[in-house]
Structures are given as C-alpha cells and as structure tokens.
PDB file of C-alpha atoms in Angstrom:
ATOM      1  CA  MET A  32     -21.851  -2.156   2.389  1.00 84.00           C
ATOM      2  CA  ARG A  33     -18.864  -4.490   2.823  1.00 93.00           C
ATOM      3  CA  PHE A  34     -16.600  -6.147   0.123  1.00 97.00           C
ATOM      4  CA  ARG A  35     -16.828 -10.160  -0.114  1.00 97.00           C
ATOM      5  CA  ASP A  36     -13.116 -10.215  -0.203  1.00 97.00           C
ATOM      6  CA  ARG A  37     -10.094  -8.554  -1.650  1.00 96.00           C
ATOM      7  CA  ALA A  38     -10.671 -10.212  -4.971  1.00 95.00           C
ATOM      8  CA  GLN A  39     -14.101  -8.735  -5.409  1.00 97.00           C
ATOM      9  CA  ALA A  40     -12.929  -5.369  -4.096  1.00 98.00           C
ATOM     10  CA  GLY A  41     -10.193  -5.468  -6.604  1.00 97.00           C
ATOM     11  CA  LEU A  42     -12.729  -6.070  -9.412  1.00 98.00           C
ATOM     12  CA  GLU A  43     -14.594  -2.963  -8.342  1.00 98.00           C
ATOM     13  CA  LEU A  44     -11.712  -0.840  -7.906  1.00 98.00           C
ATOM     14  CA  ALA A  45     -10.434  -2.050 -11.093  1.00 98.00           C
ATOM     15  CA  GLU A  46     -13.704  -1.059 -13.021  1.00 97.00           C
ATOM     16  CA  HIS A  47     -13.693   2.497 -11.536  1.00 97.00           C
ATOM     17  CA  LEU A  48      -9.920   2.834 -12.843  1.00 98.00           C
ATOM     18  CA  ARG A  49     -10.571   1.497 -16.259  1.00 97.00           C
ATOM     19  CA  ILE A  50     -13.018   4.555 -16.708  1.00 97.00           C
ATOM     20  CA  LEU A  51     -10.199   6.702 -15.713  1.00 97.00           C
ATOM     21  CA  GLN A  52      -7.818   5.048 -18.011  1.00 97.00           C
ATOM     22  CA  GLU A  53     -10.307   5.570 -20.934  1.00 96.00           C
ATOM     23  CA  LYS A  54     -10.590   9.108 -20.285  1.00 96.00           C
ATOM     24  CA  GLY A  55      -6.614   9.460 -20.496  1.00 96.00           C
ATOM     25  CA  THR A  56      -5.809  10.265 -16.802  1.00 95.00           C
ATOM     26  CA  LEU A  57      -3.975   7.158 -16.308  1.00 97.00           C
ATOM     27  CA  PRO A  58      -1.511   7.113 -19.301  1.00 97.00           C
ATOM     28  CA  ASP A  59       1.408   4.197 -19.520  1.00 97.00           C
ATOM     29  CA  PRO A  60       0.299   2.600 -16.064  1.00 98.00           C
ATOM     30  CA  VAL A  61       2.364   0.503 -13.695  1.00 98.00           C
ATOM     31  CA  VAL A  62       0.519  -1.105 -10.793  1.00 98.00           C
ATOM     32  CA  LEU A  63       2.331  -1.549  -7.428  1.00 97.00           C
ATOM     33  CA  ALA A  64       0.922  -3.399  -4.891  1.00 96.00           C
ATOM     34  CA  LEU A  65       1.473  -3.085  -1.249  1.00 95.00           C
ATOM     35  CA  PRO A  66       1.951  -6.573   0.117  1.00 93.00           C
ATOM     36  CA  ARG A  67       0.691  -8.510   1.774  1.00 92.00           C
ATOM     37  CA  GLY A  68      -3.144  -7.487   1.415  1.00 93.00           C
ATOM     38  CA  GLY A  69      -2.781  -5.224  -1.468  1.00 96.00           C
ATOM     39  CA  VAL A  70      -1.559  -7.807  -3.727  1.00 96.00           C
ATOM     40  CA  THR A  71      -4.943  -9.527  -4.510  1.00 95.00           C
ATOM     41  CA  VAL A  72      -6.506  -6.215  -5.023  1.00 97.00           C
ATOM     42  CA  ALA A  73      -3.783  -4.957  -7.338  1.00 97.00           C
ATOM     43  CA  ARG A  74      -3.784  -8.042  -9.484  1.00 96.00           C
ATOM     44  CA  GLU A  75      -7.297  -7.431 -10.541  1.00 97.00           C
ATOM     45  CA  VAL A  76      -6.486  -3.677 -11.281  1.00 98.00           C
ATOM     46  CA  ALA A  77      -3.254  -4.906 -13.271  1.00 97.00           C
ATOM     47  CA  LEU A  78      -5.269  -7.145 -15.436  1.00 96.00           C
ATOM     48  CA  ALA A  79      -8.247  -4.682 -16.091  1.00 97.00           C
ATOM     49  CA  LEU A  80      -5.709  -1.871 -16.990  1.00 98.00           C
ATOM     50  CA  GLY A  81      -3.349  -4.125 -19.030  1.00 97.00           C
ATOM     51  CA  ALA A  82      -0.535  -2.990 -17.004  1.00 97.00           C
ATOM     52  CA  PRO A  83       2.569  -4.626 -15.388  1.00 95.00           C
ATOM     53  CA  LEU A  84       2.143  -5.560 -11.771  1.00 95.00           C
ATOM     54  CA  ASP A  85       5.010  -5.115  -9.172  1.00 94.00           C
ATOM     55  CA  VAL A  86       5.355  -5.001  -5.501  1.00 94.00           C
ATOM     56  CA  LEU A  87       6.424  -2.144  -3.199  1.00 95.00           C
ATOM     57  CA  VAL A  88       7.224  -3.343   0.283  1.00 94.00           C
ATOM     58  CA  VAL A  89       6.285  -1.114   3.095  1.00 94.00           C
ATOM     59  CA  ARG A  90       6.720  -2.050   6.624  1.00 93.00           C
ATOM     60  CA  LYS A  91       4.851  -0.419   9.449  1.00 90.00           C
ATOM     61  CA  ILE A  92       6.946   0.907  12.411  1.00 94.00           C
ATOM     62  CA  GLY A  93       5.057  -0.101  15.906  1.00 90.00           C
ATOM     63  CA  ALA A  94       5.477   1.361  19.173  1.00 88.00           C
ATOM     64  CA  PRO A  95       7.835  -0.803  21.361  1.00 87.00           C
ATOM     65  CA  SER A  96       5.228  -1.389  23.833  1.00 79.00           C
ATOM     66  CA  HIS A  97       2.326  -1.958  21.429  1.00 81.00           C
ATOM     67  CA  GLU A  98       3.486  -3.124  17.955  1.00 79.00           C
ATOM     68  CA  GLU A  99      -0.025  -2.677  16.456  1.00 76.00           C
ATOM     69  CA  TYR A 100       0.141   1.070  17.093  1.00 80.00           C
ATOM     70  CA  GLY A 101       1.895   2.408  14.171  1.00 83.00           C
ATOM     71  CA  VAL A 102       4.128   5.524  14.678  1.00 90.00           C
ATOM     72  CA  GLY A 103       5.827   5.490  11.287  1.00 92.00           C
ATOM     73  CA  ALA A 104       6.613   3.432   7.979  1.00 94.00           C
ATOM     74  CA  LEU A 105       9.419   2.146   5.884  1.00 94.00           C
ATOM     75  CA  ALA A 106       9.651   1.767   2.258  1.00 93.00           C
ATOM     76  CA  GLY A 107      12.258   1.291  -0.274  1.00 83.00           C
ATOM     77  CA  ASP A 108      15.628   2.693   0.724  1.00 84.00           C
ATOM     78  CA  GLU A 109      13.859   5.858   2.195  1.00 87.00           C
ATOM     79  CA  PRO A 110      14.715   6.900   5.868  1.00 92.00           C
ATOM     80  CA  PRO A 111      11.866   6.152   8.265  1.00 94.00           C
ATOM     81  CA  LEU A 112       8.742   8.368   7.886  1.00 94.00           C
ATOM     82  CA  PHE A 113       7.563   9.013  11.298  1.00 93.00           C
ATOM     83  CA  ASP A 114       4.264  10.279  12.849  1.00 88.00           C
ATOM     84  CA  ALA A 115       5.606  13.194  14.999  1.00 89.00           C
ATOM     85  CA  ARG A 116       2.225  13.731  16.678  1.00 87.00           C
ATOM     86  CA  ALA A 117       2.095   9.704  17.583  1.00 87.00           C
ATOM     87  CA  LEU A 118       5.634   9.849  19.013  1.00 92.00           C
ATOM     88  CA  GLU A 119       4.818  12.829  21.279  1.00 93.00           C
ATOM     89  CA  LEU A 120       1.768  11.210  22.596  1.00 90.00           C
ATOM     90  CA  LEU A 121       3.752   8.135  23.475  1.00 91.00           C
ATOM     91  CA  GLY A 122       6.750  10.218  24.561  1.00 93.00           C
ATOM     92  CA  LEU A 123       8.948   8.367  22.162  1.00 93.00           C
ATOM     93  CA  THR A 124      11.785   9.724  20.238  1.00 94.00           C
ATOM     94  CA  GLU A 125      13.224   8.518  16.844  1.00 94.00           C
ATOM     95  CA  GLN A 126      16.296   7.249  18.646  1.00 94.00           C
ATOM     96  CA  ASP A 127      14.080   5.008  20.752  1.00 94.00           C
ATOM     97  CA  LEU A 128      12.988   3.340  17.727  1.00 94.00           C
ATOM     98  CA  GLU A 129      15.970   2.514  15.935  1.00 94.00           C
ATOM     99  CA  PRO A 130      16.036  -1.364  16.997  1.00 94.00           C
ATOM    100  CA  VAL A 131      12.281  -1.545  15.706  1.00 94.00           C
ATOM    101  CA  VAL A 132      13.480   0.211  12.397  1.00 95.00           C
ATOM    102  CA  ALA A 133      16.268  -2.131  12.119  1.00 94.00           C
ATOM    103  CA  ARG A 134      14.279  -5.112  12.485  1.00 94.00           C
ATOM    104  CA  GLU A 135      11.484  -3.799  10.002  1.00 94.00           C
ATOM    105  CA  ARG A 136      14.094  -2.969   7.537  1.00 94.00           C
ATOM    106  CA  THR A 137      15.395  -6.709   7.584  1.00 95.00           C
ATOM    107  CA  GLU A 138      12.099  -7.900   6.952  1.00 94.00           C
ATOM    108  CA  LEU A 139      11.417  -5.480   4.412  1.00 94.00           C
ATOM    109  CA  ARG A 140      14.540  -6.879   2.410  1.00 92.00           C
ATOM    110  CA  ARG A 141      13.582 -10.368   2.858  1.00 92.00           C
ATOM    111  CA  ARG A 142      10.092  -9.684   1.372  1.00 92.00           C
ATOM    112  CA  GLU A 143      11.407  -7.959  -1.403  1.00 91.00           C
ATOM    113  CA  GLN A 144      13.869 -10.589  -2.156  1.00 90.00           C
ATOM    114  CA  ARG A 145      10.880 -13.322  -1.923  1.00 92.00           C
ATOM    115  CA  TYR A 146       8.526 -11.443  -3.903  1.00 93.00           C
ATOM    116  CA  ARG A 147      10.572 -10.228  -6.715  1.00 85.00           C
ATOM    117  CA  GLN A 148      12.551 -13.409  -7.281  1.00 84.00           C
ATOM    118  CA  ASP A 149      15.857 -11.455  -8.500  1.00 80.00           C
ATOM    119  CA  ARG A 150      13.639  -9.586 -10.980  1.00 86.00           C
ATOM    120  CA  PRO A 151      14.328  -5.911 -11.194  1.00 89.00           C
ATOM    121  CA  ALA A 152      11.920  -3.256 -10.046  1.00 89.00           C
ATOM    122  CA  ALA A 153       9.622  -1.770 -12.799  1.00 92.00           C
ATOM    123  CA  ASP A 154      10.948   1.161 -14.560  1.00 95.00           C
ATOM    124  CA  LEU A 155       8.504   4.136 -13.436  1.00 97.00           C
ATOM    125  CA  CYS A 156      10.394   6.966 -15.348  1.00 97.00           C
ATOM    126  CA  GLY A 157       7.606   9.025 -16.947  1.00 97.00           C
ATOM    127  CA  ARG A 158       4.933   6.431 -16.329  1.00 98.00           C
ATOM    128  CA  THR A 159       1.737   6.579 -14.250  1.00 98.00           C
ATOM    129  CA  ALA A 160       2.437   4.605 -10.788  1.00 98.00           C
ATOM    130  CA  ILE A 161      -0.735   3.231  -9.225  1.00 98.00           C
ATOM    131  CA  LEU A 162      -0.113   2.238  -5.804  1.00 98.00           C
ATOM    132  CA  VAL A 163      -2.778  -0.361  -4.371  1.00 98.00           C
ATOM    133  CA  ASP A 164      -3.419  -1.527  -1.085  1.00 97.00           C
ATOM    134  CA  ASP A 165      -6.774  -3.381   0.366  1.00 97.00           C
ATOM    135  CA  GLY A 166      -7.450  -0.136   2.667  1.00 96.00           C
ATOM    136  CA  LEU A 167      -6.258   2.973   4.146  1.00 94.00           C
ATOM    137  CA  ALA A 168      -6.523   3.454   8.123  1.00 89.00           C
ATOM    138  CA  THR A 169      -4.237   6.183   8.995  1.00 87.00           C
ATOM    139  CA  GLY A 170      -2.343   6.503   5.671  1.00 90.00           C
ATOM    140  CA  ALA A 171       1.139   6.078   7.173  1.00 89.00           C
ATOM    141  CA  THR A 172       2.334   3.276   5.299  1.00 91.00           C
ATOM    142  CA  ALA A 173       0.971   4.830   1.887  1.00 94.00           C
ATOM    143  CA  ARG A 174       2.526   8.029   2.475  1.00 94.00           C
ATOM    144  CA  ALA A 175       6.034   6.082   2.961  1.00 94.00           C
ATOM    145  CA  ALA A 176       5.195   4.389  -0.350  1.00 95.00           C
ATOM    146  CA  VAL A 177       4.382   7.574  -2.265  1.00 96.00           C
ATOM    147  CA  ARG A 178       7.452   9.202  -1.078  1.00 95.00           C
ATOM    148  CA  ALA A 179       9.736   6.267  -2.277  1.00 94.00           C
ATOM    149  CA  VAL A 180       8.162   6.276  -5.575  1.00 96.00           C
ATOM    150  CA  ARG A 181       8.633   9.651  -6.278  1.00 95.00           C
ATOM    151  CA  ARG A 182      12.522   9.038  -6.442  1.00 94.00           C
ATOM    152  CA  ARG A 183      11.953   6.719  -9.294  1.00 95.00           C
ATOM    153  CA  GLU A 184      10.619   9.708 -11.353  1.00 97.00           C
ATOM    154  CA  PRO A 185       7.013   8.671 -12.416  1.00 98.00           C
ATOM    155  CA  ALA A 186       5.116  11.210 -14.238  1.00 98.00           C
ATOM    156  CA  ARG A 187       2.104  10.560 -11.965  1.00 97.00           C
ATOM    157  CA  VAL A 188       1.513   8.814  -8.434  1.00 98.00           C
ATOM    158  CA  VAL A 189      -1.962   7.564  -7.808  1.00 98.00           C
ATOM    159  CA  VAL A 190      -3.013   5.775  -4.678  1.00 98.00           C
ATOM    160  CA  ALA A 191      -5.886   3.498  -5.324  1.00 98.00           C
ATOM    161  CA  VAL A 192      -7.652   1.559  -2.499  1.00 98.00           C
ATOM    162  CA  PRO A 193     -11.295  -0.088  -2.249  1.00 98.00           C
ATOM    163  CA  VAL A 194     -11.964   1.289   1.060  1.00 98.00           C
ATOM    164  CA  GLY A 195     -10.312   3.965   3.522  1.00 96.00           C
ATOM    165  CA  SER A 196     -10.898   6.607   6.412  1.00 94.00           C
ATOM    166  CA  HIS A 197     -11.780  10.195   5.261  1.00 94.00           C
ATOM    167  CA  GLU A 198      -8.908  11.403   7.289  1.00 93.00           C
ATOM    168  CA  ALA A 199      -6.186   9.353   5.577  1.00 92.00           C
ATOM    169  CA  ALA A 200      -7.608   9.953   2.083  1.00 94.00           C
ATOM    170  CA  GLU A 201      -7.317  13.472   2.401  1.00 93.00           C
ATOM    171  CA  LEU A 202      -4.049  13.308   4.143  1.00 91.00           C
ATOM    172  CA  LEU A 203      -2.768  11.625   1.053  1.00 94.00           C
ATOM    173  CA  ARG A 204      -3.758  14.118  -1.214  1.00 93.00           C
ATOM    174  CA  GLY A 205      -1.098  16.197  -0.268  1.00 92.00           C
ATOM    175  CA  ASP A 206       1.611  13.546  -1.308  1.00 95.00           C
ATOM    176  CA  ALA A 207      -0.195  11.754  -4.293  1.00 97.00           C
ATOM    177  CA  ASP A 208      -1.374  13.207  -7.437  1.00 97.00           C
ATOM    178  CA  ASP A 209      -4.714  11.525  -6.999  1.00 97.00           C
ATOM    179  CA  VAL A 210      -6.365   9.369  -4.385  1.00 97.00           C
ATOM    180  CA  VAL A 211      -8.961   6.967  -5.615  1.00 98.00           C
ATOM    181  CA  CYS A 212     -10.925   5.487  -2.633  1.00 97.00           C
ATOM    182  CA  LEU A 213     -14.236   3.840  -3.439  1.00 97.00           C
ATOM    183  CA  MET A 214     -15.762   3.844   0.278  1.00 97.00           C
ATOM    184  CA  ARG A 215     -14.962   6.209   3.126  1.00 96.00           C
ATOM    185  CA  PRO A 216     -17.317   4.879   5.881  1.00 95.00           C
ATOM    186  CA  SER A 217     -17.700   6.803   9.198  1.00 92.00           C
ATOM    187  CA  PRO A 218     -17.059   5.568  11.677  1.00 93.00           C
ATOM    188  CA  PHE A 219     -14.203   3.776  10.164  1.00 94.00           C
ATOM    189  CA  GLN A 220     -12.401   1.920  12.803  1.00 89.00           C
ATOM    190  CA  ALA A 221     -10.512  -0.636  10.642  1.00 91.00           C
ATOM    191  CA  VAL A 222      -9.891  -1.879   7.390  1.00 94.00           C
ATOM    192  CA  GLY A 223     -10.973  -5.388   8.088  1.00 94.00           C
ATOM    193  CA  LEU A 224     -14.393  -4.426   9.205  1.00 96.00           C
ATOM    194  CA  TRP A 225     -15.273  -3.606   5.613  1.00 97.00           C
ATOM    195  CA  TYR A 226     -14.676  -7.082   4.160  1.00 97.00           C
ATOM    196  CA  GLU A 227     -16.622 -10.346   4.820  1.00 96.00           C
ATOM    197  CA  ASP A 228     -13.377 -12.305   4.335  1.00 96.00           C
ATOM    198  CA  PHE A 229     -10.292 -10.486   5.628  1.00 95.00           C
ATOM    199  CA  GLY A 230      -8.052 -13.402   6.367  1.00 93.00           C
ATOM    200  CA  GLN A 231      -4.349 -13.003   6.567  1.00 91.00           C
ATOM    201  CA  LEU A 232      -2.426 -13.850   3.393  1.00 92.00           C
ATOM    202  CA  THR A 233       1.010 -15.713   3.404  1.00 92.00           C
ATOM    203  CA  ASP A 234       4.057 -15.209   1.058  1.00 92.00           C
ATOM    204  CA  GLU A 235       2.884 -18.197  -0.973  1.00 92.00           C
ATOM    205  CA  ASP A 236      -0.495 -16.054  -1.633  1.00 90.00           C
ATOM    206  CA  VAL A 237       1.561 -13.236  -2.654  1.00 92.00           C
ATOM    207  CA  LEU A 238       3.779 -15.252  -5.058  1.00 92.00           C
ATOM    208  CA  ASP A 239       0.628 -16.895  -6.702  1.00 89.00           C
ATOM    209  CA  ALA A 240      -0.765 -13.429  -7.388  1.00 87.00           C
ATOM    210  CA  LEU A 241       2.325 -12.128  -8.791  1.00 86.00           C
ATOM    211  CA  HIS A 242       3.581 -15.011 -10.765  1.00 80.00           C
ATOM    212  CA  GLY A 243       0.814 -17.308 -11.270  1.00 68.00           C
ATOM    213  CA  ASP A 244      -1.439 -17.747 -14.312  1.00 54.00           C
TER     214      ASP A 244
END
C-alpha cells in the first residue's frame, strides 16, 4: 500500500487522530507541522481536529562529505542533537560539524521568519502538541522537535506520521508521550517510496497550506 500524495495521507492520519480525540486522549490540541513535507499532512489533521496549525522548523545536520546522510538535527533554540553512533562511524566530532550547524541554524531562522510572517509561536502550555511530518526515517529530526517542544511546557507531546520505519517509531516512544504511525513497512528504505507523488514542496506551498483558505 502507498499513499497517493501527502494530502491523502493527511486525511487518513486525521481520521485516526479524530477517533483518539473523541476518546479524550488529545485534549486541547495544537498541530505543529515539520516543514516542508509535513505541512500538507498537518493541514488536514488541523482541519479535522478543529485545532490551530503552526510550524516547527527542524533542520537535518548532514555529514560534510555526504549531506544527505543525517548525523543530527536542529530545532528551535536548542543546541544540536547528534547521533553519537553516526559520528563514531564516520570518525567525526561535534566540533567538526560546527560550520554545518551554523549554516543550518541560519536557514532554520530564515524559514521560521518566512513561514510565520511575524506571528508569534503558538502557546503550548498545558495543551496537547501534535507534531506532524510526512514520515519517519531515522527519527532524528522528530526527536529534536520533541525536545524543543518540551521546553514550551505542553501537557502532552504526540508525534503523528502516515508512515515510518519501525525502528524510528519505537525510538521516539522514549521521547514522546505517544507515537501514531499508520504504516510501518519492512523493509522501509525511504519515506518517498510510500507515496505515489512525493514531489518537493516550495516555501510558497508551505505558505499556502498555512495561510490559505
């Protein structure tokens, strides 16, 4: 089974979360999208739950010689969250990655300003923060997001995705109060394999999802 696109995946995820909401396990929810890919999914969730939609920008920290290989992640004002095992395998130290971290921090700030358009971040204190992305591969960015959100004192933190690896979903159970993952295919390989349409989203796509009708 594959999702047609992120919107359809969002509808299916939203239906599952709406049932949980009716059972009383998602009181006073705020939906936080991890852009760019998570915003289309999150919009459907927010509409179904009648919840406000905001963004939480997270940036992957890639290895200097292979940027697609994530060795950590950044979220909010938090220090980087590194994968110690990945660093050891590549023979890297946190100091080696300081230029990468600085570059990603700059991009994180640019996106926050662009997406939020000077609006303040949603107040999460005492509420249920639902972090939504289009999928979980290693779980590194989601873990960084959970850590940043905890600082804002929500009552609960829930990570919700249409698809993810079994390993990442289980790893996140140690960080979040709940992990909702509709599909955990094995072998997993990559998030994009489980979507028929997994095209790259632009900043304009994100703005349309956040501020459009």
